[in-house]
Coordinates of C-alpha atoms and ligand atoms in Angstrom, one line a residue:
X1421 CA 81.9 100.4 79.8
X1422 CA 84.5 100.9 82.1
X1423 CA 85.2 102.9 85.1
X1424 CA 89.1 104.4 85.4
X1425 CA 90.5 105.1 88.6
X1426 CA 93.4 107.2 89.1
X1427 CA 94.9 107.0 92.5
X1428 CA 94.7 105.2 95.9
X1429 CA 93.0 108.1 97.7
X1430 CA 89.5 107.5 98.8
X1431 CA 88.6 110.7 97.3
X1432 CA 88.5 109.4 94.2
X1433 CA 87.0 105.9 94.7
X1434 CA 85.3 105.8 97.8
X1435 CA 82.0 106.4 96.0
X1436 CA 82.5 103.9 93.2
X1437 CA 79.0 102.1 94.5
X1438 CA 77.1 105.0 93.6
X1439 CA 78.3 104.4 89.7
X1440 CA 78.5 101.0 88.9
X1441 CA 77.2 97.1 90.3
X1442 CA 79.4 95.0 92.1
X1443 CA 77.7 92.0 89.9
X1444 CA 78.9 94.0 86.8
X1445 CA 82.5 94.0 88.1
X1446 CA 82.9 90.8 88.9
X1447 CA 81.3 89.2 85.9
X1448 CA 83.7 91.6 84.2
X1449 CA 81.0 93.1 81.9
X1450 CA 82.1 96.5 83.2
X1451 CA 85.9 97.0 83.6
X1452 CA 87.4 98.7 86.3
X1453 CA 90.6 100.3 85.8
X1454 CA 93.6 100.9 88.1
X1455 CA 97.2 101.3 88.6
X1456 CA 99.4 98.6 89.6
X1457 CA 99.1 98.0 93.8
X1458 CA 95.9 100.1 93.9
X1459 CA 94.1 97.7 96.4
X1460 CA 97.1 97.4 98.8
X1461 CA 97.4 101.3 99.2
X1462 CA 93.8 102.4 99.1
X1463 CA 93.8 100.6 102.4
X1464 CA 97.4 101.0 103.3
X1465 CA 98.3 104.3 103.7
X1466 CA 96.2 105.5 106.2
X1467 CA 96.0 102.2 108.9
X1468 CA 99.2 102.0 111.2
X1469 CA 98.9 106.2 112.1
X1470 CA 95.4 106.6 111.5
X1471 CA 93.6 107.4 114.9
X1472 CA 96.3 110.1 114.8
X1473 CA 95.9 111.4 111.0
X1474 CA 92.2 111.3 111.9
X1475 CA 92.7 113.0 114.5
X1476 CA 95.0 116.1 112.7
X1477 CA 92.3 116.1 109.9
X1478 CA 90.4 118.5 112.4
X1479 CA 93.3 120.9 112.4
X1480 CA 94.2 120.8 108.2
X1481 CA 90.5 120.0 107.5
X1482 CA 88.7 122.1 110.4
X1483 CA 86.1 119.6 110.8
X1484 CA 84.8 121.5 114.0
X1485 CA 84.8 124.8 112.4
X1486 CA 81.4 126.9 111.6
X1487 CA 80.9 127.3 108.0
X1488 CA 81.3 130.8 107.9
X1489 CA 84.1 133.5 106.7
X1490 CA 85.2 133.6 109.8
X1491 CA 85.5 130.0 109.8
X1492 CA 85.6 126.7 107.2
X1493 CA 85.4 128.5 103.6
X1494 CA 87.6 126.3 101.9
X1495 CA 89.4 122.6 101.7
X1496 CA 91.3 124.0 98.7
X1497 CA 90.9 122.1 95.8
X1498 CA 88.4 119.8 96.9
X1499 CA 84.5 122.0 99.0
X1500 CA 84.0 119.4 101.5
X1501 CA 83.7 115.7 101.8
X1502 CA 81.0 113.5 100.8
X1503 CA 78.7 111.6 103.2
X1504 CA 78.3 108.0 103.8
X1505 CA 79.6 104.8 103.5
X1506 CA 83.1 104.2 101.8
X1507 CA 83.0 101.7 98.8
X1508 CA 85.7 99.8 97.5
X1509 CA 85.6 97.7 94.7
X1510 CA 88.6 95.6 93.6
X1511 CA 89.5 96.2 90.1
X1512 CA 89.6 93.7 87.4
X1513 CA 92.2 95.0 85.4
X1514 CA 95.8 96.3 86.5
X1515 CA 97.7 98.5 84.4
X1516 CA 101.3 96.8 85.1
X1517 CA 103.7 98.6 82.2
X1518 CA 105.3 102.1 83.0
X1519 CA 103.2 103.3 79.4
X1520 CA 100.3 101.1 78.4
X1521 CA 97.8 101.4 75.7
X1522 CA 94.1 100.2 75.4
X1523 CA 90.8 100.7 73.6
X1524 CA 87.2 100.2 75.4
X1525 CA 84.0 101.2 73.8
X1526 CA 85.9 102.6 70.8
X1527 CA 88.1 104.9 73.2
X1528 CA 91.7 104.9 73.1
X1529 CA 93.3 105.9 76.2
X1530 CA 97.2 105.6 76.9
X1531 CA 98.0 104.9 80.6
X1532 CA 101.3 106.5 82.1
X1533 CA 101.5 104.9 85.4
X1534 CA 103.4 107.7 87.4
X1535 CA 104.4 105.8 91.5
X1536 CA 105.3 107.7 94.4
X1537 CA 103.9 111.5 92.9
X1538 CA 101.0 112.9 94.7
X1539 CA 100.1 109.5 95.6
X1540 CA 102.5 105.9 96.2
X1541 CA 99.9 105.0 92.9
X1542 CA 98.9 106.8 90.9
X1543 CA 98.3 107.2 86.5
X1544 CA 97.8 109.9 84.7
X1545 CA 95.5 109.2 81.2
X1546 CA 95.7 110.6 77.7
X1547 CA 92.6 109.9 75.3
X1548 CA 94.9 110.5 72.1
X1549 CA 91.8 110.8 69.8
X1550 CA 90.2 113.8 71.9
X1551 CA 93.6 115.2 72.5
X1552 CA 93.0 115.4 76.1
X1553 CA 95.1 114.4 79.3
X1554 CA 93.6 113.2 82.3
X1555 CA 96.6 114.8 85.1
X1556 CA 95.0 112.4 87.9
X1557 CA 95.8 114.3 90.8
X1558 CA 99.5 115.2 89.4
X1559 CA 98.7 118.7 88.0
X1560 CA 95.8 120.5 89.7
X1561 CA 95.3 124.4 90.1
X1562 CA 97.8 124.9 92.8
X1563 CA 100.7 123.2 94.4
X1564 CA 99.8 120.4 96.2
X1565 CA 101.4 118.7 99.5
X1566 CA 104.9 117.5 99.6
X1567 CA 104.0 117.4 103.3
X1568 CA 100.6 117.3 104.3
X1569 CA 99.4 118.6 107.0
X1570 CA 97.4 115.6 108.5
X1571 CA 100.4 113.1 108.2
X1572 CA 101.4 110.7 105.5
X1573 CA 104.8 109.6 104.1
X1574 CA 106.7 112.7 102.9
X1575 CA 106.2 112.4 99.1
X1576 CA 109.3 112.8 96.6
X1577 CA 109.1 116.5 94.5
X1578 CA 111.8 115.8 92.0
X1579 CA 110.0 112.2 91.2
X1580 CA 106.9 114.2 91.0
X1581 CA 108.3 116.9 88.8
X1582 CA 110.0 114.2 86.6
X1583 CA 106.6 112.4 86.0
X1584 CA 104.7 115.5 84.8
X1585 CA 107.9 116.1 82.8
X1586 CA 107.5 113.0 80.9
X1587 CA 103.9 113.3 80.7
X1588 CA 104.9 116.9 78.8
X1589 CA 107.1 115.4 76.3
X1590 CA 104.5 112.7 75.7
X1591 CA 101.6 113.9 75.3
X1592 CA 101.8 118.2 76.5
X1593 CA 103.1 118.3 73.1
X1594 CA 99.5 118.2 71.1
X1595 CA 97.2 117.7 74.0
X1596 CA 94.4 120.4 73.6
X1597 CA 93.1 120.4 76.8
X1598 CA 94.2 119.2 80.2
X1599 CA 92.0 118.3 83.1
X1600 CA 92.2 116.8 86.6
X1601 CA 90.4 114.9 88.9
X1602 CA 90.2 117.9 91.2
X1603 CA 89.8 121.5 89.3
X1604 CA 88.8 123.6 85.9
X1605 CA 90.4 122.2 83.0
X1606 CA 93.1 124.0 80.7
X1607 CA 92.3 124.7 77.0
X1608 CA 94.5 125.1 74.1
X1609 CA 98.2 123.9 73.7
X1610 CA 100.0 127.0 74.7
X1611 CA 98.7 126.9 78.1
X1612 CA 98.2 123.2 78.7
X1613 CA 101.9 123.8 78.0
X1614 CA 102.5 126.6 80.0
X1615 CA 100.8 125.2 83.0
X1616 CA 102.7 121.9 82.8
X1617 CA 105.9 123.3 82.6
X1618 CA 105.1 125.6 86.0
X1619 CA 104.4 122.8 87.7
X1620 CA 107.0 120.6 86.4
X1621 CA 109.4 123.8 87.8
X1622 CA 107.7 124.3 91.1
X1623 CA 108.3 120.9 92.2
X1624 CA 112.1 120.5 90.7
X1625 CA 112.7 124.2 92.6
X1626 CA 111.2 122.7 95.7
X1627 CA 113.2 120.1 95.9
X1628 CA 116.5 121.5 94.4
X1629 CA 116.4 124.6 96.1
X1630 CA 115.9 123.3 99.7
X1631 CA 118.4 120.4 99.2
X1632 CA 120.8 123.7 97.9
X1633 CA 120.7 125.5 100.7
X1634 CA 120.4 122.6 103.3
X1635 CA 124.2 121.5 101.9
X1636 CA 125.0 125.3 102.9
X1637 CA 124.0 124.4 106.5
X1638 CA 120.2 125.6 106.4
X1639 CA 118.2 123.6 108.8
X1640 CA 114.8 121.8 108.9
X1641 CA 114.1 124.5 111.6
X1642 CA 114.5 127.4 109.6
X1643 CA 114.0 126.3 105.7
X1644 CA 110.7 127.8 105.7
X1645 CA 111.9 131.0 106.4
X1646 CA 115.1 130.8 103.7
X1647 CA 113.8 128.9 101.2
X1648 CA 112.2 131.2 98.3
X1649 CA 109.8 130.2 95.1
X1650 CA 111.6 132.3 92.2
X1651 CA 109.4 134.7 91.5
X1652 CA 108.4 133.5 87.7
X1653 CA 106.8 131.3 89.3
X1654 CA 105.2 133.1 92.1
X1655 CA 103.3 135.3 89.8
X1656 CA 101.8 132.0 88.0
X1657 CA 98.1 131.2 89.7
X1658 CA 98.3 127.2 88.8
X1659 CA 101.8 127.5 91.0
X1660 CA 100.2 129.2 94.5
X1661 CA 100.4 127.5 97.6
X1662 CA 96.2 127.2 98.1
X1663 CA 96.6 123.5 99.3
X1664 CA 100.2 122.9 100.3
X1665 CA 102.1 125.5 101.8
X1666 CA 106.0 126.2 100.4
X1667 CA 106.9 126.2 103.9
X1668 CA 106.1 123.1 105.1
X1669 CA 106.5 121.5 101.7
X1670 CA 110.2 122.7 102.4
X1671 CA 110.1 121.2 106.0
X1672 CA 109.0 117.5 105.0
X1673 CA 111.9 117.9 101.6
X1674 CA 114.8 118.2 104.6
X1675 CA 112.5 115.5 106.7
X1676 CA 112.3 114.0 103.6
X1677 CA 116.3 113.3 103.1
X1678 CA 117.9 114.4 106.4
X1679 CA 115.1 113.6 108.8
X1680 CA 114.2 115.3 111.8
X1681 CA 117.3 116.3 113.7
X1682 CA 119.2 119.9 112.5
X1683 CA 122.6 118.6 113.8
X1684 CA 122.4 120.5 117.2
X1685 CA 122.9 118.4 120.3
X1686 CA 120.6 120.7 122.2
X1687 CA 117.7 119.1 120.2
X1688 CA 119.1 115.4 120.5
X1689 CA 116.7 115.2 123.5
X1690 CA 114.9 118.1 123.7
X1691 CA 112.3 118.8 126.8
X1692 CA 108.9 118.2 126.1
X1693 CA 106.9 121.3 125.9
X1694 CA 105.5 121.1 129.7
X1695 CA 108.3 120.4 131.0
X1696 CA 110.5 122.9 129.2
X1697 CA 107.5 125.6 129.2
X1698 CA 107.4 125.3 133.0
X1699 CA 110.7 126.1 133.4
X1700 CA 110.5 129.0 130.6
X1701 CA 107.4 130.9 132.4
X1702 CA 108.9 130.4 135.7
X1703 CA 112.4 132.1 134.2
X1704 CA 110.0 134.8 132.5
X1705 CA 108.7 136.2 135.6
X1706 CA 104.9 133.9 135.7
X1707 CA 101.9 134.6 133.3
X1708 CA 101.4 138.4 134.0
X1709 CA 104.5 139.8 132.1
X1710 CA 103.7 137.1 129.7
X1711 CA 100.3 138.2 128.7
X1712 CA 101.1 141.9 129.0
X1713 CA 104.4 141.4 126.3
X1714 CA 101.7 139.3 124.6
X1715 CA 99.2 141.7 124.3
X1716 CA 101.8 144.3 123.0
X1717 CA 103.0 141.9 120.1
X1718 CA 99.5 140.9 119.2
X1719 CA 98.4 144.6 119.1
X1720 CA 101.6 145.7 117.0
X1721 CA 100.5 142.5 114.3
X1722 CA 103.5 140.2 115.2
X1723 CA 101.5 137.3 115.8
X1724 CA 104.1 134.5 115.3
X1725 CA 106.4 136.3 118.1
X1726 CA 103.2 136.4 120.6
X1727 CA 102.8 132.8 119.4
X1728 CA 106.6 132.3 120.5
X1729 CA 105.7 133.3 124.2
X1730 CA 102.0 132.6 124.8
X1731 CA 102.5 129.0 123.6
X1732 CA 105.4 128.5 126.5
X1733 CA 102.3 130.1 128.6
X1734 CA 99.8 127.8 127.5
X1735 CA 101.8 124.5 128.2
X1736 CA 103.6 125.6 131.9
X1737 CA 100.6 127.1 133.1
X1738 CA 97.5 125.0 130.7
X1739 CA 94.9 126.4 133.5
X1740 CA 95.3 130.1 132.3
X1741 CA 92.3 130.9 130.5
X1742 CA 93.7 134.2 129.3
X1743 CA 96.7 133.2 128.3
X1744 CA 95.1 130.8 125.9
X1745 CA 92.3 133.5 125.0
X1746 CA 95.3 135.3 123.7
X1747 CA 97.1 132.9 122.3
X1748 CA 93.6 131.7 120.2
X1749 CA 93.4 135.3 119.2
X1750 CA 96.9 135.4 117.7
X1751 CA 96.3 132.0 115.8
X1752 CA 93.2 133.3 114.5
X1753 CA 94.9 136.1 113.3
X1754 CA 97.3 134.0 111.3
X1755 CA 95.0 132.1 110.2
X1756 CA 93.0 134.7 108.1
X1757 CA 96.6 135.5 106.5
X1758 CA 97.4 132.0 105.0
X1759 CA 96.9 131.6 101.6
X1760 CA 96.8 128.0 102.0
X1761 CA 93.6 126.3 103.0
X1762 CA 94.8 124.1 105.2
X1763 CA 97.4 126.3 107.2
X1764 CA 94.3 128.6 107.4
X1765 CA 92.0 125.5 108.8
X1766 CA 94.9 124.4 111.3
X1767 CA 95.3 127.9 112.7
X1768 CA 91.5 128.7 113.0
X1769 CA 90.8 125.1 114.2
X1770 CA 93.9 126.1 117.0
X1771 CA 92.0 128.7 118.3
X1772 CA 88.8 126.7 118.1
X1773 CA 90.1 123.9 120.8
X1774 CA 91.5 126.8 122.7
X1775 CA 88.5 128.2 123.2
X1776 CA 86.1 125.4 123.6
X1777 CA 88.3 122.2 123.9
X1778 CA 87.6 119.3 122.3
X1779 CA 83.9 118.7 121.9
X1780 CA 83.0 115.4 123.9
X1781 CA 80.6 112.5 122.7
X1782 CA 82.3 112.8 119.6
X1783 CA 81.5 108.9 118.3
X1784 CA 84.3 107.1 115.8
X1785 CA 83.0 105.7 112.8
X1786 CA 82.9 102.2 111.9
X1787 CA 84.7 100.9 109.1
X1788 CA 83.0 100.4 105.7
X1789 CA 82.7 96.7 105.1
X1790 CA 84.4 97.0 101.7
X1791 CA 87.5 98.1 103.1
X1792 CA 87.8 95.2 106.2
X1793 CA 87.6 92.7 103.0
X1794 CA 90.3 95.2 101.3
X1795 CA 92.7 95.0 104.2
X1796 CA 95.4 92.3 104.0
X1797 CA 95.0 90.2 107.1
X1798 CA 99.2 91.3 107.8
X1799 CA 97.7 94.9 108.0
X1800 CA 94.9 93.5 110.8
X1801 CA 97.9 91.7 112.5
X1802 CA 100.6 94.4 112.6
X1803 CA 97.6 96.9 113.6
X1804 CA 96.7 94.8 116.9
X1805 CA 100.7 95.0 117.6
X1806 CA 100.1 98.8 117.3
X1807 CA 97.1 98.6 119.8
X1808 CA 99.0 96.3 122.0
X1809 CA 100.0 97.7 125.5
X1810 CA 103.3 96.7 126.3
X1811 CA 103.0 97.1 129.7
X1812 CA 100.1 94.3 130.0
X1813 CA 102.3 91.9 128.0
X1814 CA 105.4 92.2 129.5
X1815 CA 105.3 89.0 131.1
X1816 CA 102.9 87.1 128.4
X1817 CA 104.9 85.0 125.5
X1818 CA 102.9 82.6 123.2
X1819 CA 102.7 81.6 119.0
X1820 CA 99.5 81.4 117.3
X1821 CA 98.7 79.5 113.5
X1822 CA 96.3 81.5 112.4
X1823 CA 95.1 79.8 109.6
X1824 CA 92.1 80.9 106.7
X1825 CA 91.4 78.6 104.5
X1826 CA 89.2 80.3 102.2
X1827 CA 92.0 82.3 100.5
X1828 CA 94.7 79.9 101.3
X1829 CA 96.6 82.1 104.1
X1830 CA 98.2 81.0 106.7
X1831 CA 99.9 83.4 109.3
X1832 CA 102.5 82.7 112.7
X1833 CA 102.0 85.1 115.1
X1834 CA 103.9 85.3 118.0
X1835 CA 104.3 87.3 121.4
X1836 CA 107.8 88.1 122.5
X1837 CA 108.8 91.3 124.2
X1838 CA 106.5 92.7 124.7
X1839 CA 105.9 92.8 120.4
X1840 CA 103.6 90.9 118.6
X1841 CA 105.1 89.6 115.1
X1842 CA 103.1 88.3 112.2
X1843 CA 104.7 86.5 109.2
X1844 CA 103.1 85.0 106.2
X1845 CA 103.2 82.1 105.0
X1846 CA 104.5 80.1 107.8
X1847 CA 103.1 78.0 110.9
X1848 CA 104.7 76.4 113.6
X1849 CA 103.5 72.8 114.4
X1850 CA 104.6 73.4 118.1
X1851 CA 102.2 76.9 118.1
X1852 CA 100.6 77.3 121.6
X1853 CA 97.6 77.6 119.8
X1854 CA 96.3 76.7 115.7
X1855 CA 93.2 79.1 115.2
X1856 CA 91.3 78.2 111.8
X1857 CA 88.9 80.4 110.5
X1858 CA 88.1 81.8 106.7
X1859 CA 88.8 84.9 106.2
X1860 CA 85.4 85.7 105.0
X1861 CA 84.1 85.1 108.7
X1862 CA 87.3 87.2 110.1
X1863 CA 85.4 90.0 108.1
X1864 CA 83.0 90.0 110.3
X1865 CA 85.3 90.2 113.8
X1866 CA 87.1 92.7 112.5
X1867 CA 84.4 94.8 111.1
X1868 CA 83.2 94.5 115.2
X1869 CA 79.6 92.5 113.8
X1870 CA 80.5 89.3 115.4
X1871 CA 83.0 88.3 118.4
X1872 CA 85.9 85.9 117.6
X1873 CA 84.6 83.7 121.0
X1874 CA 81.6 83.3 119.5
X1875 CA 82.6 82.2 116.0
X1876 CA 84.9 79.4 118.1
X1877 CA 81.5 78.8 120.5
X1878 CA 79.5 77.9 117.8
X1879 CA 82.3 76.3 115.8
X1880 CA 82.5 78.7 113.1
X1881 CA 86.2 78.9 113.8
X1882 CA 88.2 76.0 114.7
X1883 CA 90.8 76.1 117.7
X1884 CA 93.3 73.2 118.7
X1885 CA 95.8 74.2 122.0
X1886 CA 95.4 76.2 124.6
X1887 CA 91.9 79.0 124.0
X1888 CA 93.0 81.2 126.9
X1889 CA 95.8 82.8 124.8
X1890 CA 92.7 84.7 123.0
X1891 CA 91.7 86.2 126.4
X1892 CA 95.5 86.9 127.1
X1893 CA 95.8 88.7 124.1
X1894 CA 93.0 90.7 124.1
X1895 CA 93.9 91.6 127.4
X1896 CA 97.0 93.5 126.2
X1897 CA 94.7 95.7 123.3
X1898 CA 93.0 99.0 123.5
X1899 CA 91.4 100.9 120.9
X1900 CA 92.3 104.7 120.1
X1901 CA 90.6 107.7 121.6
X1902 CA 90.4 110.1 118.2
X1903 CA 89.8 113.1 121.0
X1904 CA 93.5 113.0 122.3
X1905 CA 94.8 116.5 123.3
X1906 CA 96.7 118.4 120.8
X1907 CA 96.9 121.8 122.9
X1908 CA 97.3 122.3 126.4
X1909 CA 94.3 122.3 128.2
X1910 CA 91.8 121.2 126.3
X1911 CA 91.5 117.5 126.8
X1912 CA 87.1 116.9 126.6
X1913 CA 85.2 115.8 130.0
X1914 CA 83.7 112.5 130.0
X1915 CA 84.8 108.9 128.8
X1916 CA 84.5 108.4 125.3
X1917 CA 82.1 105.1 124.5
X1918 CA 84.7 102.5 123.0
X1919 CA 82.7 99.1 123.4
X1920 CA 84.3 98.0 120.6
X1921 CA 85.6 94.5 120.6
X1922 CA 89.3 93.9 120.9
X1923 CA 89.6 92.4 117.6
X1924 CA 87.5 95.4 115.8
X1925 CA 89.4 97.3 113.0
X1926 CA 89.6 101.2 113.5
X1927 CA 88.2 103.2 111.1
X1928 CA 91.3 103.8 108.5
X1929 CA 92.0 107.8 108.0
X1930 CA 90.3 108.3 104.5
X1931 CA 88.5 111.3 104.8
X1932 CA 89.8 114.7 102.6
X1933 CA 90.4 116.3 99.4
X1934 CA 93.8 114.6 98.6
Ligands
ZN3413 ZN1 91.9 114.0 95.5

């Protein structure tokens, strides 16, 4: 028996618990399958930015919207997210070749291992005795996110494109059906064909195309409105834009190789929006002619121009109510439009905050214990220099060993700057401070079950040097609030309970249909 995993999204191994027994997978009497780094991203991807991609998951995913047609109908090619705790299992055997064959149970499969697609790793699988191809998450129903809304990495479309293109010529030639790990399946040749080859072009085009007219002078700030899916391939359903959008997609292709600035000085430092809002309404005449042109625009359809001014509204005056009313009104409007579900979410889940701000009492989750055990203790490190306020360690300087002996590590960390480094591999005999502990019991500080000055009280962990760095250092760290404000105005009432330790891991970003 074996169990194949395709990706590094949790999506599609989160609920591995619920299908097989951890005895079972490390005895190795069932075989768990994966693509080479699969442990390192699973955990990865979604650490260093993840109170924030948590965070814009209520605007792509509309977390806080009613499920209604009015609100959340749709996450596009996934209903919803499951429940409960997040599993992670390591696997027991790594697919390392590009193309790799093997047999279990009497079933052939052929492994294309296919990086830096839809996911940093990812395979897709061909069972050449059933004639069917496993697309992973490479080919699903509709295009997926070159950009995605939430924040991650902006993935690489001609990569992508190439990948399904090989995966065409080796095995789209007699495969009879086609499935993926989110969507129907295609039958027949023709249009496993067909559907390949669409998606194979929609990706090339993206990335061509953009890159073609951003070496005519088109900008990151106007691609989206130039750039232009050739119409073959706008009247193919398995090339529509229900998950990604082509406009953003576009965005994060210029982001992608040109970054964020369009060449004009006058966005080298550009205001921030209350600042340059407040001067904006002031030069407009204040909030009444605002909302009146507003009001016009929004009654004659064009939403994105009464965007264009409410918005300025919304950030130099964030107290008027109507103003935002409006503004909510518009964004809802646009957000019935979209095609895309997740355009359609942020819009809706705009107006939402508008409306009501953020909902307080809103309580983080915990991480899973499986992924604390899955996170490199370097991820754990470079995370606390993430949380660390500079302004409480500007006069602090200090090197910790950090030593675990159970798996052998042994980590420097040191406190200069204002930055705390980490490097593996290394100590420092004249360290202000050797901390020895295994890694099995720094599980448990970072999953927030047991403090790090009680493991060294009752001599679970080991110190030599001076203690009171620990209380220095913790003294530098906060944890993140997920409810930051994303639109003027609607920052929630009420502290947020974080009694988390200092040395507790956040909850990574793993929720979604990605
Ligand atoms: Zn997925």
């Amino acid at each position: 028996m074996a169990v194949v995993i395709s990706h590094s999204h949790a999506d599609h191994w989160a609920g591995i618990r619920g299908v097989v027994d951890e005895k079972d997978v490390v005895s190795g009497k069932i075989k768990v399958i994966a693509p080479t780094g699969f442990m390192e991203h699973a955990v990865a991807e979604n650490i260093y930015a993840g109170n924030a991609m948590n965070r814009r998951m209520f605007m792509q995913y509309g977390v806080l919207l009613p499920a209604d047609p009015y609100g959340h109908v749709d996450q596009a090619i996934g209903k919803g997210v499951a429940a409960g705790t997040v599993g992670l299992l390591a696997p027991n055997v790594t697919i390392t070749e590009h193309i790799q064959e093997m047999t279990i149970d009497g079933v052939k499969m052929i492994f294309q291992d296919t990086p830096d697609t839809e996911a940093p790793c990812e395979m897709n699988t061909y069972f050449p005795d059933m004639k069917a191809f496993w697309a992973a998450e490479n080919i699903t129903a509709t295009i997926h996110n070159i950009y995605t809304l939430r924040g991650a990495m902006v993935r690489d479309a001609l990569n992508w494109s190439k990948n399904i293109n090989e995966a065409l010529y080796l095995f789209g030639q007699e495969a009879e059906v086609m499935f993926a790990s989110h969507s129907w399946p295609r039958w027949g040749n023709e249009r496993v064909q067909e559907v390949m080859k669409d998606q194979r072009d929609t990706y090339a085009h993206l990335n061509n195309g953009v890159l073609h007219l951003v070496n005519q002078g088109v900008t990151i700030n106007e691609i989206h409105n130039e750039y232009k899916v050739p119409k073959s391939l706008q009247n193919s359903w398995a090339a529509r834009s229900y998950h990604g959008d082509i406009g953003n997609n576009s965005r994060g292709v210029v982001n992608r190789y040109l970054g964020h600035w369009d060449g004009n000085p006058a966005n080298l430092i550009p205001l921030s929006p209350y600042e340059s809002s407040a001067l904006f309404v002031e030069m407009m005449g204040g909030a009444k002619p605002i909302i009146t042109k507003g009001r016009e625009l929004y009654n004659k359809g064009e939403y994105l121009h009464a965007i264009e001014i409410l918005n300025k509204l919304a950030y130099g005056n964030p107290g008027n109510q109507e103003g935002k009313e409006l503004l909510a009104d518009c964004y809802e409007q646009m957000g019935y439009q979209q095609e895309s579900t997740s355009l359609r979410n942020a819009f809706l889940a705009g107006a939402f905050e508008l409306r009501n701000g953020i909902p307080a009492g809103a309580s983080p989750k915990s991480s899973g214990p499986d992924l604390i055990k899955a996170m490199g203790t370097g991820l754990w490190l470079d995370f606390l220099g993430i949380r660390m306020v500079s302004e409480k360690a500007k006069d602090l300087e200090f090197s910790i060993n950090l030593i675990t002996p159970d798996n052998g590590e042994k980590y420097l960390i040191e406190l200069s700057n204002s930055t705390l480094n980490n490097i593996e591999g290394f100590n420092d005999e004249n360290a202000d401070l050797t901390i020895t502990i295994n890694r099995t019991d720094l599980d448990l500080v970072m999953m927030g079950v047991k403090t790090l000055d009680k493991m060294i009280a009752d001599g679970t962990a080991k110190t030599s040097g001076d203690v009171s760095i620990i209380e220095k250092l913790k003294s530098t760290l906060i944890h993140f609030d997920l409810r930051f404000e994303i639109l003027p105005g609607t920052v929630p009432v009420g502290e947020q309970q974080l009694n988390r330790n200092p040395f507790q891991q956040d909850m990574p970003a793993v929720i979604g249909a990605e």
